[in-house]
Tab-separated table of C-alpha atoms in Angstrom:
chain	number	residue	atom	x	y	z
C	102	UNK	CA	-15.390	8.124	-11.710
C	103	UNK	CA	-13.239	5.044	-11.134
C	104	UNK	CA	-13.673	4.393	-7.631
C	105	UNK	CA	-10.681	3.346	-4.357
C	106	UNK	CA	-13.081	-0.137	-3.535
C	107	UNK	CA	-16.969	0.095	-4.548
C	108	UNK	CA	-18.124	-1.778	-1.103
C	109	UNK	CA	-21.566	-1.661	-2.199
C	110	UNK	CA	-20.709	-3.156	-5.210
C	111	UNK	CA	-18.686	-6.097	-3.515
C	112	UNK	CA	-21.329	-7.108	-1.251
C	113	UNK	CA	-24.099	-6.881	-3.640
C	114	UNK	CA	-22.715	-9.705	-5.706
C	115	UNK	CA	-23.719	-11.904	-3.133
C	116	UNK	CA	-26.256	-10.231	-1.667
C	117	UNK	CA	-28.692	-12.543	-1.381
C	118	UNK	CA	-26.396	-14.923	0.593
C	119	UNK	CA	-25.919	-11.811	3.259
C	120	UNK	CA	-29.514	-11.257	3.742
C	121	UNK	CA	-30.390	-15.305	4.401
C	122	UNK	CA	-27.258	-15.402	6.641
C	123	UNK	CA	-28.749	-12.379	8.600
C	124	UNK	CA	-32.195	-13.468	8.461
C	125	UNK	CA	-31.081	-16.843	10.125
C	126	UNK	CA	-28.960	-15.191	13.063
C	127	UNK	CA	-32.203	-12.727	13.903
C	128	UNK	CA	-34.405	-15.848	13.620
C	129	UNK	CA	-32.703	-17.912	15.705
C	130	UNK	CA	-32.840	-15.955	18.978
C	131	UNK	CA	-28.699	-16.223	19.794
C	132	UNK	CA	-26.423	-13.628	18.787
C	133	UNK	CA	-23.537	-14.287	20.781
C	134	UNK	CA	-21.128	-16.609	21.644
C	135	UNK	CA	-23.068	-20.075	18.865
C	136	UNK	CA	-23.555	-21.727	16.190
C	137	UNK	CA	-22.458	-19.207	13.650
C	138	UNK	CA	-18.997	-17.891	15.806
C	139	UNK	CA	-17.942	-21.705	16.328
C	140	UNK	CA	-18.859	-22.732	12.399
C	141	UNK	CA	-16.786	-19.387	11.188
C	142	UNK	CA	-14.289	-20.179	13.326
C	143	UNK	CA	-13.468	-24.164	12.308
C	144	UNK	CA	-14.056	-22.632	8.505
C	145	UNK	CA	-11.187	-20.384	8.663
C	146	UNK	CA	-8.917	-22.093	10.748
C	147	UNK	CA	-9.022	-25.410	8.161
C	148	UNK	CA	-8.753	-22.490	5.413
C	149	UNK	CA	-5.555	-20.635	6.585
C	150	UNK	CA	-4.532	-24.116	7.572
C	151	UNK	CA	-4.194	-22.992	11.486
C	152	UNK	CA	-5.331	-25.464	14.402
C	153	UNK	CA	-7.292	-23.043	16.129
C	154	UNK	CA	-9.157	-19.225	15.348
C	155	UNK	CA	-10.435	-17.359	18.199
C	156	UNK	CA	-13.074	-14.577	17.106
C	157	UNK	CA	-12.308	-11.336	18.420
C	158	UNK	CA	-14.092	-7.824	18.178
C	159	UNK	CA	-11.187	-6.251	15.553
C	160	UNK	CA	-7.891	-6.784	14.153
C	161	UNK	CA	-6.128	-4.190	17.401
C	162	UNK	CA	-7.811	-6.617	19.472
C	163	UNK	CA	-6.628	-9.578	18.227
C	164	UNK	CA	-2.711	-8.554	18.743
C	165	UNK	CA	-3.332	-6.463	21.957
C	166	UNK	CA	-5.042	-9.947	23.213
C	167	UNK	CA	-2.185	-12.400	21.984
C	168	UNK	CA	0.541	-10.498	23.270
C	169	UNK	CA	-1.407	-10.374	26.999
C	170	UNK	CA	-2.118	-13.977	26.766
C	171	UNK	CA	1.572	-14.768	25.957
C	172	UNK	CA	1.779	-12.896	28.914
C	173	UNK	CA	0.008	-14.161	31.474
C	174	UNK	CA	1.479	-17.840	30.436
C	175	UNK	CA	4.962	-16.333	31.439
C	176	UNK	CA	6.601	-16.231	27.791
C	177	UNK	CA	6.647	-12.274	27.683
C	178	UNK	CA	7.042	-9.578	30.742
C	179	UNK	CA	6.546	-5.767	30.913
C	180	UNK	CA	9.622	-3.997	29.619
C	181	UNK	CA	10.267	-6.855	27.080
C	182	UNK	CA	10.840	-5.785	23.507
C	183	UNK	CA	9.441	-6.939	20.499
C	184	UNK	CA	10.851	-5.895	16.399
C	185	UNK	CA	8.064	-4.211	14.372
C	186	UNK	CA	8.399	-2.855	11.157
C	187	UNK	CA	8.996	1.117	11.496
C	188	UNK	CA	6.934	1.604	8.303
C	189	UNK	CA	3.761	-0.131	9.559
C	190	UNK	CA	-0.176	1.123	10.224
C	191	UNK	CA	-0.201	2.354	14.154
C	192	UNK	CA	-2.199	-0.498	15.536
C	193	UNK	CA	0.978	-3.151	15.254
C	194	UNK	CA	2.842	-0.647	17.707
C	195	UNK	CA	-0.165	0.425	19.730
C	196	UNK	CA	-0.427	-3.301	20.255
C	197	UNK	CA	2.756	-3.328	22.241
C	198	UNK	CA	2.849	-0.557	24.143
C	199	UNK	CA	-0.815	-1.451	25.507
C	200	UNK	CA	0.843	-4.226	27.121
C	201	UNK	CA	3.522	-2.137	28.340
C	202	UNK	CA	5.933	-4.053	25.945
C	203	UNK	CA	8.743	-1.718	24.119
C	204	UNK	CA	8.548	-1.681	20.344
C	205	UNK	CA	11.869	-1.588	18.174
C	206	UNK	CA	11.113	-0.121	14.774
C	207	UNK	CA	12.923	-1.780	12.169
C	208	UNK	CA	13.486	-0.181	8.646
C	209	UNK	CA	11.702	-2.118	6.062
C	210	UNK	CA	13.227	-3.801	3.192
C	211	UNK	CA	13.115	-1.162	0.369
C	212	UNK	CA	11.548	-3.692	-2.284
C	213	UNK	CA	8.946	-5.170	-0.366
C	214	UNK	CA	7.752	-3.025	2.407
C	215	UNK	CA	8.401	-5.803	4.754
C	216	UNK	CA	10.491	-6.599	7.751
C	217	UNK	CA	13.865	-8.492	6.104
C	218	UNK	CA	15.530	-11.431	8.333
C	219	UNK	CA	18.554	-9.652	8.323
C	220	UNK	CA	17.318	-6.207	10.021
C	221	UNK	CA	15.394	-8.037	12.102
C	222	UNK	CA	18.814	-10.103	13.460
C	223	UNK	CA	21.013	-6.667	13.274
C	224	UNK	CA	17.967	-5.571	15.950
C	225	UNK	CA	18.022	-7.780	18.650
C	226	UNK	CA	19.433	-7.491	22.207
C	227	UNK	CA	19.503	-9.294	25.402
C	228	UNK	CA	15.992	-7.976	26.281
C	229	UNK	CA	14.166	-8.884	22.908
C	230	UNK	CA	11.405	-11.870	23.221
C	231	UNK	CA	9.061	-11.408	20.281
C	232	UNK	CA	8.668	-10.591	16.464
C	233	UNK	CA	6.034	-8.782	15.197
C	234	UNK	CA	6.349	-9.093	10.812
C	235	UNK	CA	3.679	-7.248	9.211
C	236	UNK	CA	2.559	-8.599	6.017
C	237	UNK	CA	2.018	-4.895	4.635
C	238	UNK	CA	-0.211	-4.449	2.009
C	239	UNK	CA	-1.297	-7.790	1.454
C	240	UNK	CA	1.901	-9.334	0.981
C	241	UNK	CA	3.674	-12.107	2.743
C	242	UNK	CA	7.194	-11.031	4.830
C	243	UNK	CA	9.735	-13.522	4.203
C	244	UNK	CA	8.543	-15.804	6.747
C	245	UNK	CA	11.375	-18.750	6.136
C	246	UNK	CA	14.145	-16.433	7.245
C	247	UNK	CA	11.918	-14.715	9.819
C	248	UNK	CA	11.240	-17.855	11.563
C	249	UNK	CA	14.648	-18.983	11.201
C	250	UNK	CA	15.869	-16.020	12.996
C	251	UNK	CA	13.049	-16.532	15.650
C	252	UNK	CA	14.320	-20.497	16.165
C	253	UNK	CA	17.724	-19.041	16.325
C	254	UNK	CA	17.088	-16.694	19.358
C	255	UNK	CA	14.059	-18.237	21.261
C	256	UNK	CA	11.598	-15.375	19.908
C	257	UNK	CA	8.138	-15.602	19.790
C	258	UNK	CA	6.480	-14.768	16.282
C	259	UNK	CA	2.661	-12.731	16.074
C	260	UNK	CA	1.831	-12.185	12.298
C	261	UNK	CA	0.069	-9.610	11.809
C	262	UNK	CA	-2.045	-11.100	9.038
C	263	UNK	CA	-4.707	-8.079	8.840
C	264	UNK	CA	-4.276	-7.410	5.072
C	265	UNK	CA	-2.925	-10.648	3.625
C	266	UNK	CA	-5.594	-13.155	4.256
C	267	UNK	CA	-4.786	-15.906	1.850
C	268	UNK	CA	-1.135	-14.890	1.073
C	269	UNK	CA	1.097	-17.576	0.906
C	270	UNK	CA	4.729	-19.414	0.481
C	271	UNK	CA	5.105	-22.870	-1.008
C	272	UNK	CA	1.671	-23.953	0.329
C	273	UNK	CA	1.711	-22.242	3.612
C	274	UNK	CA	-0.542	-19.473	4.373
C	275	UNK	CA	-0.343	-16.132	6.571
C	276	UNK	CA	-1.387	-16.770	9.941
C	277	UNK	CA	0.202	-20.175	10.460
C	278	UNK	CA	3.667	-19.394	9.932
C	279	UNK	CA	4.557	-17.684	13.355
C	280	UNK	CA	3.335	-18.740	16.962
C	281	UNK	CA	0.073	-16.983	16.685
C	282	UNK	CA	-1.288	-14.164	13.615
C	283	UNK	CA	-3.624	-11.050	14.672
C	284	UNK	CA	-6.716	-10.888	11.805
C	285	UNK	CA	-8.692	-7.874	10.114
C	286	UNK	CA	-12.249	-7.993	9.326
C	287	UNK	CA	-12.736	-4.583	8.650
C	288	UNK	CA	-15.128	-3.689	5.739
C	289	UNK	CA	-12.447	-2.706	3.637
C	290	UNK	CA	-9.963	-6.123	3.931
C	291	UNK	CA	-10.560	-8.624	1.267
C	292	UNK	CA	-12.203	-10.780	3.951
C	293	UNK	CA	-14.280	-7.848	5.215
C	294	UNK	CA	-17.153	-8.132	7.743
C	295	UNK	CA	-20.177	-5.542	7.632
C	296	UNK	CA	-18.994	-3.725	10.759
C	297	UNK	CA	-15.729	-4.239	12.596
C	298	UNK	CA	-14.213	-7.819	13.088
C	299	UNK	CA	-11.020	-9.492	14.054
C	300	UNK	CA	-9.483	-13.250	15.197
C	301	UNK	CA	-6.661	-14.853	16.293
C	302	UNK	CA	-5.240	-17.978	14.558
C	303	UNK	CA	-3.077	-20.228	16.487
C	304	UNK	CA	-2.109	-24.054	16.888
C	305	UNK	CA	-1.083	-23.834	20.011
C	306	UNK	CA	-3.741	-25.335	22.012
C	307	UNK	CA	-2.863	-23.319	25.488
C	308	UNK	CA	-2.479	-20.110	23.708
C	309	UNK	CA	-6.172	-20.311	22.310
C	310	UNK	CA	-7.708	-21.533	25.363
C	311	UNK	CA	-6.450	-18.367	27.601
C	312	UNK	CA	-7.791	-16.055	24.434
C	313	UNK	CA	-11.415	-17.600	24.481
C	314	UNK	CA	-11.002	-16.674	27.943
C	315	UNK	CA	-9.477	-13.246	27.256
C	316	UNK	CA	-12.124	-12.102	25.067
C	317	UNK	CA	-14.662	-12.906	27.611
C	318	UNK	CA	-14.305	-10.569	30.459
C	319	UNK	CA	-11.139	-13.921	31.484
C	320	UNK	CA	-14.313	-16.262	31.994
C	321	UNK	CA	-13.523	-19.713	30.778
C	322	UNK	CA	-16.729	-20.774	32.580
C	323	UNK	CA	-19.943	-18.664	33.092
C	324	UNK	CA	-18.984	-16.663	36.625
C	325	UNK	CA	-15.869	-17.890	37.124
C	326	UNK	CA	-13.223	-15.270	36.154
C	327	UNK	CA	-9.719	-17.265	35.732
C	328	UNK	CA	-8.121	-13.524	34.494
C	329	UNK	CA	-8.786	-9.412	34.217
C	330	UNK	CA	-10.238	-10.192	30.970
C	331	UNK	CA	-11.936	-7.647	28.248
C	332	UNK	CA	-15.364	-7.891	26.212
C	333	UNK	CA	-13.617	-8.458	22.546
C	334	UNK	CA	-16.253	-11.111	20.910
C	335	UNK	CA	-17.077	-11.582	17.961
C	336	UNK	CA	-20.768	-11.604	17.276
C	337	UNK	CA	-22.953	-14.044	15.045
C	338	UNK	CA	-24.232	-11.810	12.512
C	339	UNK	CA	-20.360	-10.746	11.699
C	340	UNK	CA	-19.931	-14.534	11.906
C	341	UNK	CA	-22.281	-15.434	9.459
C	342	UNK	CA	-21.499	-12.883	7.131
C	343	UNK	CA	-18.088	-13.750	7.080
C	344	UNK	CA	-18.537	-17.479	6.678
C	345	UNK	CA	-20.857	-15.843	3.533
C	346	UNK	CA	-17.741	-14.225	2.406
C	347	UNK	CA	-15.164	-16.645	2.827
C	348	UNK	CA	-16.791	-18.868	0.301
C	349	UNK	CA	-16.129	-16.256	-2.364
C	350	UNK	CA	-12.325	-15.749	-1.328
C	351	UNK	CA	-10.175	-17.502	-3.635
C	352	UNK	CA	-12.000	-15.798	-6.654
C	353	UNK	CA	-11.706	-12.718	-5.291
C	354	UNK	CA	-8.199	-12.784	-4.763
C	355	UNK	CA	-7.520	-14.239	-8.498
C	356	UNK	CA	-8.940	-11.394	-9.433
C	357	UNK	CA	-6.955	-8.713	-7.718
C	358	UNK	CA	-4.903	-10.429	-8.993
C	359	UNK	CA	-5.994	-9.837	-12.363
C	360	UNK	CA	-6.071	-6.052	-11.894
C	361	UNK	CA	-2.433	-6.018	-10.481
C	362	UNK	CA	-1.058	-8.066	-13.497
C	363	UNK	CA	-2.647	-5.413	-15.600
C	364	UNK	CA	-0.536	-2.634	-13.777
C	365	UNK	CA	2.212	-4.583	-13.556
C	366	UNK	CA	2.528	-4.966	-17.253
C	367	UNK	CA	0.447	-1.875	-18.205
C	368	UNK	CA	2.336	0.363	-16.101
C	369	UNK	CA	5.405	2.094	-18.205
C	370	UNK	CA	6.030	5.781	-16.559
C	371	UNK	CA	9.747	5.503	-14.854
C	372	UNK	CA	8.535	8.246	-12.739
C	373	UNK	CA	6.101	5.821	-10.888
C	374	UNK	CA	7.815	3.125	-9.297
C	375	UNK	CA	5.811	-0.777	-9.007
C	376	UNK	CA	5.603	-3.215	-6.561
C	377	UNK	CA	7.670	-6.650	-6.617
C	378	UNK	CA	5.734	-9.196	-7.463
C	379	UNK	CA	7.825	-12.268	-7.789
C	380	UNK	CA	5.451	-15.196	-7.149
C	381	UNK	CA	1.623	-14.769	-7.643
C	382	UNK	CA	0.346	-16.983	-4.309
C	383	UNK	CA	2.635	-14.546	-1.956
C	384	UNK	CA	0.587	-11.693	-2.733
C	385	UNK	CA	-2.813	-10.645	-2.267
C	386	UNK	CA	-3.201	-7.029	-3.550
C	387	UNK	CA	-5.143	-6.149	-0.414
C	388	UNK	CA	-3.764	-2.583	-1.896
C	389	UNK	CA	-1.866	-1.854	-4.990
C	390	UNK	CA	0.793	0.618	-3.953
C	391	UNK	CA	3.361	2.180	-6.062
C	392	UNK	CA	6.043	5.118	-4.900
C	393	UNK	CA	6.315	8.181	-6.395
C	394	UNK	CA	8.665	11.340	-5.380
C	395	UNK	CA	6.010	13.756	-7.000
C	396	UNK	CA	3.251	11.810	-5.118
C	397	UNK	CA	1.005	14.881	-4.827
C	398	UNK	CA	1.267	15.449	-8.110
C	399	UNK	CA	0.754	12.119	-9.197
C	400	UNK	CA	-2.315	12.332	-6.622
C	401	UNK	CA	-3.750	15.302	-8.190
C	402	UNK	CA	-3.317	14.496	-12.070
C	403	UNK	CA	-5.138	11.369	-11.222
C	404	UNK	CA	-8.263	12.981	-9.693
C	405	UNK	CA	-7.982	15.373	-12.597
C	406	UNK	CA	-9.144	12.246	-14.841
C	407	UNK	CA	-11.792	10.490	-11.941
C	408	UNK	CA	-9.686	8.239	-10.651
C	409	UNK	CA	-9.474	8.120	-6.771
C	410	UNK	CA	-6.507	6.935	-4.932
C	411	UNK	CA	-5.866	7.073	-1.252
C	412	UNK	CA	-2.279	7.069	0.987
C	413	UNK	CA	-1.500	4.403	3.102
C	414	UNK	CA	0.031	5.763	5.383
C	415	UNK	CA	0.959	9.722	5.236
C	416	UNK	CA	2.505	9.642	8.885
C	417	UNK	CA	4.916	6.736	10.149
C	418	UNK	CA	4.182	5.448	13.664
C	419	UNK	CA	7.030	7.429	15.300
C	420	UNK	CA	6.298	10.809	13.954
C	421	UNK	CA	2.794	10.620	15.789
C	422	UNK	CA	2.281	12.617	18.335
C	423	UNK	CA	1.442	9.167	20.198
C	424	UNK	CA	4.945	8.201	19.805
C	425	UNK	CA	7.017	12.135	20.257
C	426	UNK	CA	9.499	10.368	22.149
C	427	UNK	CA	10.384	8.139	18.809
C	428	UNK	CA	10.271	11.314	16.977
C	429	UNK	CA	14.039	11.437	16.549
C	430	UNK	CA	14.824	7.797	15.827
C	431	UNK	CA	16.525	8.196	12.529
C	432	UNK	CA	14.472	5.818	10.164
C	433	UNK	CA	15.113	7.551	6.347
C	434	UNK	CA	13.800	4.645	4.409
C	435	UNK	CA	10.552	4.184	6.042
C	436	UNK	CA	10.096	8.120	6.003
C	437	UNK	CA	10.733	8.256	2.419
C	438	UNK	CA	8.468	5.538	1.870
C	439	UNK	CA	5.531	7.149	3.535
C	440	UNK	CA	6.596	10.271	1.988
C	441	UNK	CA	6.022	8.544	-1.655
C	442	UNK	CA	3.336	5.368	-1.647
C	443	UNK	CA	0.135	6.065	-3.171
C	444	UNK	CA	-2.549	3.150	-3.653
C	445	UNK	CA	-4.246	3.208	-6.718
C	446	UNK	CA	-7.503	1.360	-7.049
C	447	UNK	CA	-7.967	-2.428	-6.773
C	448	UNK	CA	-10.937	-4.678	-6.087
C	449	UNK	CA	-12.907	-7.478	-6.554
C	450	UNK	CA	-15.403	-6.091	-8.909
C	451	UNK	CA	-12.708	-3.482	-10.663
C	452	UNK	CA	-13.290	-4.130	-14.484
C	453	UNK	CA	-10.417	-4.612	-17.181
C	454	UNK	CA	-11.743	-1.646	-18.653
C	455	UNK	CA	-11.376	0.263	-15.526
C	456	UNK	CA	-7.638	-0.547	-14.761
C	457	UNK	CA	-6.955	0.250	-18.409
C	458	UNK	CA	-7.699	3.801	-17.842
C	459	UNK	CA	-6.053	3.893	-14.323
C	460	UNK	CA	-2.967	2.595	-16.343
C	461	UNK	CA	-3.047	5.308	-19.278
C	462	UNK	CA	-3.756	8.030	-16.873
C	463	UNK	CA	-0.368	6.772	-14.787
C	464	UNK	CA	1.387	6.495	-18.147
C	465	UNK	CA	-0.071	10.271	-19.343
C	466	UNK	CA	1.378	11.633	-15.998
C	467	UNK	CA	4.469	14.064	-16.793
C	468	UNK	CA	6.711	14.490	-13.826
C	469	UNK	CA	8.871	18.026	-13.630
């Protein structure tokens, strides 16, 4: 059995590092709000390359929080719009509307899943304020001409950075491109925590001083409330495991990227269509997707052979029944797309073995 992401088998490889880190949270007596949140926090920020990273208690968190802040400093108001990519995970529209913000779905570009500068200019009105790229399955949007656009028309730009930690563009990482970038730490993201985790990065120095207040029931100062704020922290143990983790990054993406090269060359059935994959740092292989119009089939003659695979994402955003009143928005692309993806494995700890039989069994497949 070849399986999606062996957690277990991730974490165990530095297991020993985990269990110190743990042992040194319990033992010091402070497990919120110290040593271990501020060190995790200066870590990452110097290693996306971001000014500032605010620890939050997930990835929804950290975009429902930066869009509030933005609005409480006056740069967004209720009833603003902001562009979203129509083919995205919920939580990047949930985001908005829990600010009472209006979302405008945007079809993605067909090659690379991601919002495309020019859909996102063909989008904009007189009420639009914001971009929200999504760097979908762990690679980076086309931030030059998104941020170009954004200069253009005086929009703010929230990455939301929860599956390409580490992606980049001549030098420049996700989460430093736009005004602010929402983070993942679930288990499953290559920088996964051992429960649920999320941040904020930022180098705007007002913008992260209203989050740290955010997160903390709006208390900049113990007792003194300066806003309505939530309880979103981030809490030393998922702190220092991170910091544990983010040692082993780098390695672990080279070797995802490893496994994608594999496919990538490996790969020859015309019925299964690959990711582009132009330029190696833009690209983390958070997933490994490929599109298939007999998807189910595909599905099922891999689990035939022990090979599991998973769908991310069956049902687009406005064909939930969160969103029936985008349920007649005509969007083809992105429902095609989610009518076709399948992820096929890809981790750390995936051997070349492994992806050799994932690759024959995808080249075996016969399509009617």
């Amino acid at each position: 059995m070849i399986s999606f992401l062996d957690l277990k088998e991730v974490n165990s490889s530095f297991r020993k590092e985990l269990v110190d880190a743990c042992a040194r949270v319990i033992d010091s007596g402070w497990y919120i709000g110290g040593g271990e949140l501020a060190n995790f926090e200066k870590e990452f920020a110097a290693w996306c390359g971001a000014r500032h990273c605010i620890g939050v208690a997930n990835g929804l968190d950290a975009l429902i929080l930066t869009l509030r802040a933005w609005k409480l400093l006056g740069r967004l108001r209720e009833g603003d719009e902001v562009i979203v990519p129509a083919n995205t995970y919920i939580a990047s529209v949930l985001a908005i509307t829990e600010n009472r913000l209006v979302p405008v779905l945007v079809e993605p570009e067909e090659g690379t899943f991601n919002l495309g500068a020019a859909a996102i200019e063909g989008a904009i009105t007189e009420r639009t304020r914001a971009i929200l790229p999504v760097h979908l399955y762990g690679r980076l949007a086309d931030m030059p001409g998104i941020m170009a656009v954004a200069e253009k028309y005086n929009l703010l730009v929230l990455e939301d950075s929860a599956q390409s930690h580490g992606a980049s563009l001549d030098g420049r990482r996700a989460g430093t491109w736009g005004d602010a970038a929402g983070f993942s730490f679930y288990p499953g993201k290559n920088l996964g925590a051992l429960g649920d985790a999320g941040a904020v990065t930022t180098s705007d120095d007002q913008l992260a001083e209203v989050l740290r207040a955010l997160r903390n029931y709006g208390s900049h100062e113990k007792y003194k409330n300066l806003y309505q704020g939530v309880n979103s922290r981030l809490d030393e143990i998922q702190a220092a495991m991170l910091s544990v983790k983010l040692r082993h990054m780098d390695a672990h993406t080279e070797r995802r990227r490893e496994i994608a090269r594999l496919y990538q060359q490996g790969i020859r059935n015309q019925a299964i269509e690959l990711p582009l994959w132009e330029r190696d740092e833009q690209h983390v292989f958070h997933l490994y997707v490929v599109r298939c119009k007999q998807r189910s089939a595909l599905q099922t003659h891999l689990a035939q052979q022990g090979i599991s695979t998973l769908i991310h994402y069956p049902i687009p955003p406005h064909k939930q029944q969160a969103y029936s009143g985008y349920a007649n928005l005509s969007l083809p692309l992105t429902e095609r797309i989610h009518e076709e993806v399948l992820s096929l494995p890809i981790g750390p700890t995936m051997t070349d073995d492994e992806a050799r039989i994932v690759i024959d069994c995808c080249n075996s497949f016969m399509a009617d």
